[in-house]
Coordinates of C-alpha atoms and ligand atoms in Angstrom, one line a residue:
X28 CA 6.0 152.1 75.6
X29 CA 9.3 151.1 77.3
X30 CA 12.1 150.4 75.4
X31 CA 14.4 149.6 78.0
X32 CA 15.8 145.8 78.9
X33 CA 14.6 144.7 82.1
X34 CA 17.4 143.4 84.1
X35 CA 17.2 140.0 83.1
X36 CA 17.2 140.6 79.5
X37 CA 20.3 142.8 80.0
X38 CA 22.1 140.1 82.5
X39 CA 21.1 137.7 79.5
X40 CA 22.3 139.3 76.5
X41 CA 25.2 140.3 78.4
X42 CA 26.2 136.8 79.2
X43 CA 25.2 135.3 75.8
X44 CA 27.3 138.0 74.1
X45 CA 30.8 137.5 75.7
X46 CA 30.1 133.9 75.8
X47 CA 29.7 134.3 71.6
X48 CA 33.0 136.7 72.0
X49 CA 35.4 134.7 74.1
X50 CA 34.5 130.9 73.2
X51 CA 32.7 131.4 69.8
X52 CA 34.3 134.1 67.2
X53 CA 38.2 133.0 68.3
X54 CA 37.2 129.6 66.6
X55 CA 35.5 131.4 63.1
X56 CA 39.1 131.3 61.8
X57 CA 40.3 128.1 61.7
X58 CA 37.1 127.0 60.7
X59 CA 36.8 129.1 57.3
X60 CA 41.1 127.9 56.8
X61 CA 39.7 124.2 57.4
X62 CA 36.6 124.0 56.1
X63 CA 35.2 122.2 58.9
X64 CA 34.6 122.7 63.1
X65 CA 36.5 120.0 64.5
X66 CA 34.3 117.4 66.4
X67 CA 37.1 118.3 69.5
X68 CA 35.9 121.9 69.5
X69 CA 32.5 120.9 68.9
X70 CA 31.6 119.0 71.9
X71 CA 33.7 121.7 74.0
X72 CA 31.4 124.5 72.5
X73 CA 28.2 122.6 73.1
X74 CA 29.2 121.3 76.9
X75 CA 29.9 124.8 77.8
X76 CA 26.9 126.0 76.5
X77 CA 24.9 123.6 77.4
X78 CA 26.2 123.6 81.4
X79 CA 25.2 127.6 81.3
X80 CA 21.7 126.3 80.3
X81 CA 22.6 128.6 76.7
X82 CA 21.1 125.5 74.6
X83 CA 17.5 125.0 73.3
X84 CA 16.7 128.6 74.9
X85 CA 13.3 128.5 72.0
X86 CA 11.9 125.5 74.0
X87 CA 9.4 125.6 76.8
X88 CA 10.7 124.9 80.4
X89 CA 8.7 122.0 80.5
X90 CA 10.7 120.3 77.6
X91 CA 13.9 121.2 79.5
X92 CA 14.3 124.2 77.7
X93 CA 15.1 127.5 78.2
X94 CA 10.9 128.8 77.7
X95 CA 12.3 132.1 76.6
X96 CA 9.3 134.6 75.1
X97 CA 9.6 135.7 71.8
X98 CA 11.2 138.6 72.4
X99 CA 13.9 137.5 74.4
X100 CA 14.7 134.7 71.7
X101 CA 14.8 137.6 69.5
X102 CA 17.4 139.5 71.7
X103 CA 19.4 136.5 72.2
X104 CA 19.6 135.5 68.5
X105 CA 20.8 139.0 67.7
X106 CA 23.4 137.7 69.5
X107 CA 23.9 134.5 68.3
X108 CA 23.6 136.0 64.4
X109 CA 27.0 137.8 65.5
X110 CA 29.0 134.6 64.5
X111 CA 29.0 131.4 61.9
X112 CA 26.2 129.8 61.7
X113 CA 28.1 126.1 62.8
X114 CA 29.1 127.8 65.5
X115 CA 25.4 128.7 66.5
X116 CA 23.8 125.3 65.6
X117 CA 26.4 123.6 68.1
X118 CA 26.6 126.0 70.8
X119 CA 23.1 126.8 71.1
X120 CA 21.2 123.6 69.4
X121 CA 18.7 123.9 66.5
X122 CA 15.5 122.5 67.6
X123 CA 12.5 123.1 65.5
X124 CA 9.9 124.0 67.4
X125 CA 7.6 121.7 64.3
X126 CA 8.9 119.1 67.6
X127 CA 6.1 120.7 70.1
X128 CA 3.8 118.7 68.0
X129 CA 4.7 115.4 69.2
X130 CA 3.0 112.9 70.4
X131 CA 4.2 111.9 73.8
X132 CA 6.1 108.8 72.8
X133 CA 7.5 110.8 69.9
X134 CA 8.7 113.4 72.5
X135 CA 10.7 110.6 74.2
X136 CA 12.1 109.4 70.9
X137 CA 12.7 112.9 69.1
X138 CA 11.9 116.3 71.2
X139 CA 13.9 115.6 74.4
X140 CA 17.0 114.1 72.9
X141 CA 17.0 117.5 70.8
X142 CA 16.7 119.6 73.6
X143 CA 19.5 117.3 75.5
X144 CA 21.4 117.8 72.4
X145 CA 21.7 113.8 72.2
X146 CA 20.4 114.2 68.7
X147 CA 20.5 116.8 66.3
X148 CA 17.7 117.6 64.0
X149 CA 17.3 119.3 59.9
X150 CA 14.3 120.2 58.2
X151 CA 14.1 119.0 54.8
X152 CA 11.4 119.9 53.0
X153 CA 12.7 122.0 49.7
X154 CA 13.7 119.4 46.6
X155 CA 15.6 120.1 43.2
X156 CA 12.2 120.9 41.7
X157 CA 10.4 122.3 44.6
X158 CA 12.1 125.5 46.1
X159 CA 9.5 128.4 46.7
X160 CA 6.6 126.2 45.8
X161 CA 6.9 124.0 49.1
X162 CA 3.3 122.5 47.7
X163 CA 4.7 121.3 44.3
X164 CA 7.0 117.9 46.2
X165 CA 7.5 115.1 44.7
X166 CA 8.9 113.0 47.5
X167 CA 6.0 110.3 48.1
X168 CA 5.0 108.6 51.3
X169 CA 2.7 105.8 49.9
X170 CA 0.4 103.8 52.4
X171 CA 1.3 100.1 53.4
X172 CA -1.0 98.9 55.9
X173 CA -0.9 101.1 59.3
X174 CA 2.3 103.3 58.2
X175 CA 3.8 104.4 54.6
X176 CA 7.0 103.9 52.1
X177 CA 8.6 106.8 51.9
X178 CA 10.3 107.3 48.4
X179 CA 11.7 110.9 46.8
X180 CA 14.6 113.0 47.6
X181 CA 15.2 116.3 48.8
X182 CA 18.5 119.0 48.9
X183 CA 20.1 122.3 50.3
X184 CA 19.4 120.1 53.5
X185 CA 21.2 122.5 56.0
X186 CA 23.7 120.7 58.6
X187 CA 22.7 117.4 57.3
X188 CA 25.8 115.7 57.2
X189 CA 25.6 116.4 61.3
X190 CA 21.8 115.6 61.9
X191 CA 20.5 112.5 63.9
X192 CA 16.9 112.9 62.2
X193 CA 15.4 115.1 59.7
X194 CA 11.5 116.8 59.5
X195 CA 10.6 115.4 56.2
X196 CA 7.6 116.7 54.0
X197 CA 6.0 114.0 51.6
X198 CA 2.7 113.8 49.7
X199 CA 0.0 111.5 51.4
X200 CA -2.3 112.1 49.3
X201 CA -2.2 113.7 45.9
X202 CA -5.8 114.0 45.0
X203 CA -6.7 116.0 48.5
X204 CA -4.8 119.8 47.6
X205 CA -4.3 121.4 49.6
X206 CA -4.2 118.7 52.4
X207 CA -1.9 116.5 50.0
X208 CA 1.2 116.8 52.6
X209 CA 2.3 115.5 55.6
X210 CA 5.5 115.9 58.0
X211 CA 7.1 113.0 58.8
X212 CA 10.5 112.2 61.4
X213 CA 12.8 110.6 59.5
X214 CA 16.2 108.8 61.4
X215 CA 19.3 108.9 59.5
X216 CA 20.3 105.0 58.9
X217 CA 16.8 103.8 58.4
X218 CA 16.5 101.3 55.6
X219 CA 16.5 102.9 52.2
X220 CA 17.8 106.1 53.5
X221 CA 20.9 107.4 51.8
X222 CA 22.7 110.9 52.1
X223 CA 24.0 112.3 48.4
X224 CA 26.7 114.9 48.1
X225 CA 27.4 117.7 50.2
X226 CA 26.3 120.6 47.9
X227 CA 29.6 123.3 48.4
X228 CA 28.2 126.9 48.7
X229 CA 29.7 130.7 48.6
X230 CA 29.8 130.5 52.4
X231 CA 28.6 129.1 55.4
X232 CA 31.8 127.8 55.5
X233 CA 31.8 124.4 57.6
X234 CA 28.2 124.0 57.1
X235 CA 26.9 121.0 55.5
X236 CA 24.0 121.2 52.7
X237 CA 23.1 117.5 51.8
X238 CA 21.3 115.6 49.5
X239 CA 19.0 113.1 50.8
X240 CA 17.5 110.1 49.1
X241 CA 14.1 107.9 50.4
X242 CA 14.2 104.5 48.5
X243 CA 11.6 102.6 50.4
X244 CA 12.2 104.1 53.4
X245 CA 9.5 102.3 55.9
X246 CA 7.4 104.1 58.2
X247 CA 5.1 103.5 61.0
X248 CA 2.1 105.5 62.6
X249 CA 4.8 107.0 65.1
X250 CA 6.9 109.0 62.4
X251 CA 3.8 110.9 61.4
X252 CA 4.4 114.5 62.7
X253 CA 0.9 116.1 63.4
X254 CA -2.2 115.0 61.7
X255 CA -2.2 113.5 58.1
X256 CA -2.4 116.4 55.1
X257 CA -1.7 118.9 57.5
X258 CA 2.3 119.0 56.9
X259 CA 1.9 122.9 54.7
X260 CA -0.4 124.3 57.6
X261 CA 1.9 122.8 60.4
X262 CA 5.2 123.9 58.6
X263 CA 4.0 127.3 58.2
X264 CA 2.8 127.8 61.1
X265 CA 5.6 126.4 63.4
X266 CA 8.7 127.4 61.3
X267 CA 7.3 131.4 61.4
X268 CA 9.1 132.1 64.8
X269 CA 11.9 129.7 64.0
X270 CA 12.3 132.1 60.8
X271 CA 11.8 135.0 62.8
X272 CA 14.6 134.1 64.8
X273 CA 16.8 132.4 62.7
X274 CA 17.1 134.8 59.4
X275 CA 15.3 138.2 60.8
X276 CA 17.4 138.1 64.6
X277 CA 20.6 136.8 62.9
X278 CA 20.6 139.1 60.1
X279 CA 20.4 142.3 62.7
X280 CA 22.9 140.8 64.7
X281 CA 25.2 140.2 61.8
X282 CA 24.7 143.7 60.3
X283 CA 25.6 145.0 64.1
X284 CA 29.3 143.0 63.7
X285 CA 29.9 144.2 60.3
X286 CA 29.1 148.1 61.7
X287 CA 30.9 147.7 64.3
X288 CA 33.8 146.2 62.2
X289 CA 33.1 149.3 60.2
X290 CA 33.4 152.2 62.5
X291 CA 36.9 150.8 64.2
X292 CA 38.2 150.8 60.9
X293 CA 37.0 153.9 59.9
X294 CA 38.5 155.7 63.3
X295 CA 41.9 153.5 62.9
X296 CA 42.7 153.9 59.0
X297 CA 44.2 156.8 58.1
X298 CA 44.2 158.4 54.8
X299 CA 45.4 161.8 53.7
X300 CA 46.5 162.4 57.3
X301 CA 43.2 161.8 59.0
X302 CA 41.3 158.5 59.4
X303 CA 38.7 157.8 57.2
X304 CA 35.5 158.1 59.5
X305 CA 36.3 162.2 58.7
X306 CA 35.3 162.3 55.4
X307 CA 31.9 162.7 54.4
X308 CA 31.0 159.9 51.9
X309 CA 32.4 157.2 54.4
X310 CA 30.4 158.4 57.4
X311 CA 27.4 158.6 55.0
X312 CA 28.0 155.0 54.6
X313 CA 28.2 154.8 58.6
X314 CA 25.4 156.5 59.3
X315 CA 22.8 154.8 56.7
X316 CA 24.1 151.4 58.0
X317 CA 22.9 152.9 61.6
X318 CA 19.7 154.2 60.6
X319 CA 18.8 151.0 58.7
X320 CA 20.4 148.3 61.0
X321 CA 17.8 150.2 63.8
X322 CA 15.1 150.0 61.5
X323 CA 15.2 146.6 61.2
X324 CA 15.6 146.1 65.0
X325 CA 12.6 148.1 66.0
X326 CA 10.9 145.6 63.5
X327 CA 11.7 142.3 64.6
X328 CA 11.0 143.3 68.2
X329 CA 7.6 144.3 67.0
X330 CA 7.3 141.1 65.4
X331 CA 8.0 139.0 68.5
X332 CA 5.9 141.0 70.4
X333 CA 3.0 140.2 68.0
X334 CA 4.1 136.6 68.7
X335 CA 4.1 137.5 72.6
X336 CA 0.9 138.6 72.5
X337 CA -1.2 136.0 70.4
X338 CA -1.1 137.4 67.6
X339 CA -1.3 136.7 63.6
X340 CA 2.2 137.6 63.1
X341 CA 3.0 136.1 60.0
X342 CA 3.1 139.0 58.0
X343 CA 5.6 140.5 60.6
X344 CA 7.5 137.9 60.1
X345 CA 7.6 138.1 56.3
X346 CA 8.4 141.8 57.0
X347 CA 11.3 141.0 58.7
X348 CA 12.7 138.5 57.2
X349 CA 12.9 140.6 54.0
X350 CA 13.9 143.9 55.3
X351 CA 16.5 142.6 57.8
X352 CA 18.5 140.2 55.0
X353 CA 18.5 143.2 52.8
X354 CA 20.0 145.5 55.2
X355 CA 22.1 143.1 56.4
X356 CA 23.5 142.8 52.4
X357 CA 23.4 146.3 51.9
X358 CA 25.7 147.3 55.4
X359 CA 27.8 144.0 54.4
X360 CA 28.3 145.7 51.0
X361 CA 29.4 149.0 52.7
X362 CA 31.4 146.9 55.2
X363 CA 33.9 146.2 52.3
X364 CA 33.7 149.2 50.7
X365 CA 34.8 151.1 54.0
X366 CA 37.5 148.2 54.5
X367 CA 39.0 149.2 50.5
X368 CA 41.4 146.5 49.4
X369 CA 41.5 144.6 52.8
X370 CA 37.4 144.2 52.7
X371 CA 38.0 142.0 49.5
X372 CA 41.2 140.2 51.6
X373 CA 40.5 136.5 52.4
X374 CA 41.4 136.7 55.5
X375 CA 39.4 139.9 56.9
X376 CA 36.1 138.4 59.1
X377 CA 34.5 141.5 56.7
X378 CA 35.1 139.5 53.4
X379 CA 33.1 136.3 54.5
X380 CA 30.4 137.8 56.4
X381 CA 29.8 139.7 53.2
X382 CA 29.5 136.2 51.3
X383 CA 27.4 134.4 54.4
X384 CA 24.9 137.7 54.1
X385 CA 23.8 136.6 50.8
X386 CA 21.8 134.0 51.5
X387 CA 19.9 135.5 54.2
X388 CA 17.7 136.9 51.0
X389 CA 17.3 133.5 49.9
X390 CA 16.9 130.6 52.2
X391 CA 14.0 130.2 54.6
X392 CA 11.4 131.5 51.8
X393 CA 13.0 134.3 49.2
X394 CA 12.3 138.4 49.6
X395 CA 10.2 137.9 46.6
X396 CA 8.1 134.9 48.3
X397 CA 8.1 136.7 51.5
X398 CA 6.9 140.0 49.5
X399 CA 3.9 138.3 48.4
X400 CA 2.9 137.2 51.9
X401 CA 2.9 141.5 52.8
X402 CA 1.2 142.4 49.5
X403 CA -1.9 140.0 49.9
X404 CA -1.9 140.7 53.9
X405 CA -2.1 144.4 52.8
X406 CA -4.3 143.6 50.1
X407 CA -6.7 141.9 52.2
X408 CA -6.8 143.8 55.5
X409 CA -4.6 146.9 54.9
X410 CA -3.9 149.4 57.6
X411 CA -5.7 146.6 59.7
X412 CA -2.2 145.1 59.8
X413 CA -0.6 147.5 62.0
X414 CA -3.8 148.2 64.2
X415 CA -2.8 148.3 67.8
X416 CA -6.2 148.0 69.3
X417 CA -5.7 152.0 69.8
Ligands
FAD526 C1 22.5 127.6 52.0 C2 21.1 127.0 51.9 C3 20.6 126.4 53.0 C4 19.3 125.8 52.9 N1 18.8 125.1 53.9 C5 17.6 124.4 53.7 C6 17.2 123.5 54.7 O1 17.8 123.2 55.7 N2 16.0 122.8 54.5 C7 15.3 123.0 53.3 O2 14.2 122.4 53.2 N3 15.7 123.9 52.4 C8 16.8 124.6 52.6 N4 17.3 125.5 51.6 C9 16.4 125.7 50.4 C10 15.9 127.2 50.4 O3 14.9 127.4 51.3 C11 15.4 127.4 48.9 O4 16.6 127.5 48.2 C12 14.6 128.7 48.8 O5 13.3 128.5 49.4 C13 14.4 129.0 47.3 O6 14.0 127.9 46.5 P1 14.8 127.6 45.2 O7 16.2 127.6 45.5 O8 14.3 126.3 44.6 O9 14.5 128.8 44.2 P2 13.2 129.0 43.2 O10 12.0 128.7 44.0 O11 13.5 128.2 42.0 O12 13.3 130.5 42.9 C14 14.1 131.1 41.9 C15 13.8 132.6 41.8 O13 12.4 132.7 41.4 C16 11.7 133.6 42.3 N5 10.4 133.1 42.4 C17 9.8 131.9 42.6 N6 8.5 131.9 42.8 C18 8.1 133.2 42.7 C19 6.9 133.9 42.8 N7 5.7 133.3 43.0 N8 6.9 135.3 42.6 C20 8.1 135.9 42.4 N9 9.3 135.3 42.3 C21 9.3 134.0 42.5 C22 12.5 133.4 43.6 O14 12.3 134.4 44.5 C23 13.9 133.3 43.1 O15 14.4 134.6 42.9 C24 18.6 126.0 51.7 C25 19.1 126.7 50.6 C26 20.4 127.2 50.7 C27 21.0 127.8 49.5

């Protein structure tokens, strides 16, 4: 078992991370002052990026992508996690890899402007009373003739505001559970589709989280994504590494920032004539965040080496994405409480990291949802899950 990056992982870590450091974090303030990344920055971010080949690194080479393996996606998210997540979606692009399922004219129309970054692309699948029970829409696509009327809503739709098109999930057919949904592509500006409020959340500061409407919207045979009834299996299985990546990667990467945040403080900030990394109950704090921030590492590496290898990895995944949001809360939690009074200061990057690591326990399927996933895995083939063939 080697642990160690070969040199190509290290040359590309290395240049993702002081690509995040010198273009990316200097921009985190203005945007939490404003509220917004200015489109100016924007398009400087994303053709900087994008000329270093830095964007749509999750799609095969073959799509103009950057083919990375699991892992490496992995090691470059960690990365990525380390700042906002606007910052992410427009430096490094947000493709879905859902996409790979296109059709070959669809590719041409949806998958390789995404990968150019000529369009940008949301998933929208959860509704006001559909959250954790994908299964339970309401959003309709009814047949009419060779393609479907589209009629429903959906919201929480990340980066909306922003997106070109959206992956939309809509019952086909209600009397064929479990089959009963289907993915659709969806333009923005298509007749009968309208974009509600921008929901305002605790962070994710210059993120947008819309509210879509479908009133009518027509579709042909072409916006079908993948076969008819199989939106749940096709969502579930494409959006695992996607979640892998985006929650489990980012969350260790964030929880790396805030301890590293941590520990300058602590050997800087002095207190009763030493500085505060001396006494006992702060470097217990320290060292907890350490032991669990490497936990969760080890973890999501074993995950996208499941991935890598063919594997069934989505209860990995589910593992992941629970323990690596929860460590990330609890080493934001002890972030603050290390800074004292200036962790709870606006203005400290400690302060909204603490607020952006709360979702990571609840978008992207909940710790309780994801808990399930492990139980009945367990349940069904116990130790069988971390068989290694040995
Ligand atoms: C900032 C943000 C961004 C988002 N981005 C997107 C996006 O881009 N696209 C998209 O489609 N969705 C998006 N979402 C939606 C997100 O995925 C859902 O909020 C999440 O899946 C939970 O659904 P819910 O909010 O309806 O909660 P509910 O499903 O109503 O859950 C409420 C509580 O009940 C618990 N619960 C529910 N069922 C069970 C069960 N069986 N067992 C135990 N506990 C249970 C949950 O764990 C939770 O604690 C976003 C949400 C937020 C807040």
């Amino acid at each position: 078992m080697d642990f160690a990056l070969s040199d190509e992982q290290q040359l590309l870590v290395g240049t993702i991370r002081r690509f995040v450091d010198a273009e990316l974090l200097p921009l985190e303030d203005e945007i939490e002052r404003e509220g917004r990344l200015a489109p100016a920055k924007a398009k400087e971010i994303f053709e900087k990026s994008h000329a270093l080949g830095f964007y749509a690194m999750n799609i095969p080479e073959q799509y103009g992508g950057g083919g990375l393996s699991a892992i490496d996606t992995m090691l470059v998210e960690e990365q990525f996690g380390r700042t906002k997540d606007i910052l992410i979606r427009r430096a490094f692009g947000n493709v879905y890899e859902s996409l790979l399922e296109c059709t070959d004219a669809q590719k041409t129309r949806w998958l390789l402007p995404a990968v150019k970054g000529e369009r940008t692309c949301s998933i929208a699948i959860t509704e006001p009373g559909a959250g954790s029970d994908a299964a339970a829409i309401t959003t309709r696509a009814v047949r009419d003739g060779d393609g479907w009327r589209l009629t429903g809503g959906k919201h929480f739709i990340s980066d909306g505001e922003f997106s070109d098109f959206f992956i939309v999930s809509a019952v086909t057919d209600p009397a064929a559970r479990p089959r009963h949904v289907s993915l659709f592509l969806v333009d923005k500006g298509m007749p009968g589709f309208k974009v509600g409020r921008d929901q305002p959340m605790m962070g994710l500061t210059g993120t947008s989280h819309l509210e879509i409407v479908f009133d009518d919207v027509p579709l042909t045979g072409e916006h079908l994504l993948g076969k008819e009834g199989g939106g749940l299996r096709l969502a579930y299985e494409t959006l695992g590494r996607v979640r892998l990546a985006q929650v489990g990667a980012r969350a260790v990467g964030k929880a790396t920032r805030l301890l590293t945040l941590m520990t300058d403080y602590a050997n800087e900030r002095k207190q009763f004539g030493k500085a505060i990394g001396e006494f006992q109950m702060i470097q217990e704090m320290i060292a907890d965040s350490v032991i669990e921030i490497s936990a969760a590492r080890l973890m999501l590496l074993r995950a996208a080496w499941e991935i890598d290898q063919g594997r069934d990895a989505r209860a990995w995944i589910s593992m992941v994405k629970i323990d690596a949001a929860e460590t990330l809360g609890r080493v934001a939690d002890r972030a603050v409480q290390v800074f004292g009074g200036m962790g709870y200061c606006e203005e400290m990057p400690v302060a909204r990291l603490y607020r952006d690591a709360r979702i990571y326990r609840i978008f992207d399927g909940t710790s309780e949802i994801h808990r399930t996933v492990v139980a009945k895995s367990a349940l069904k083939s116990g130790a069988a899950l971390w068989d290694i063939g040995a």
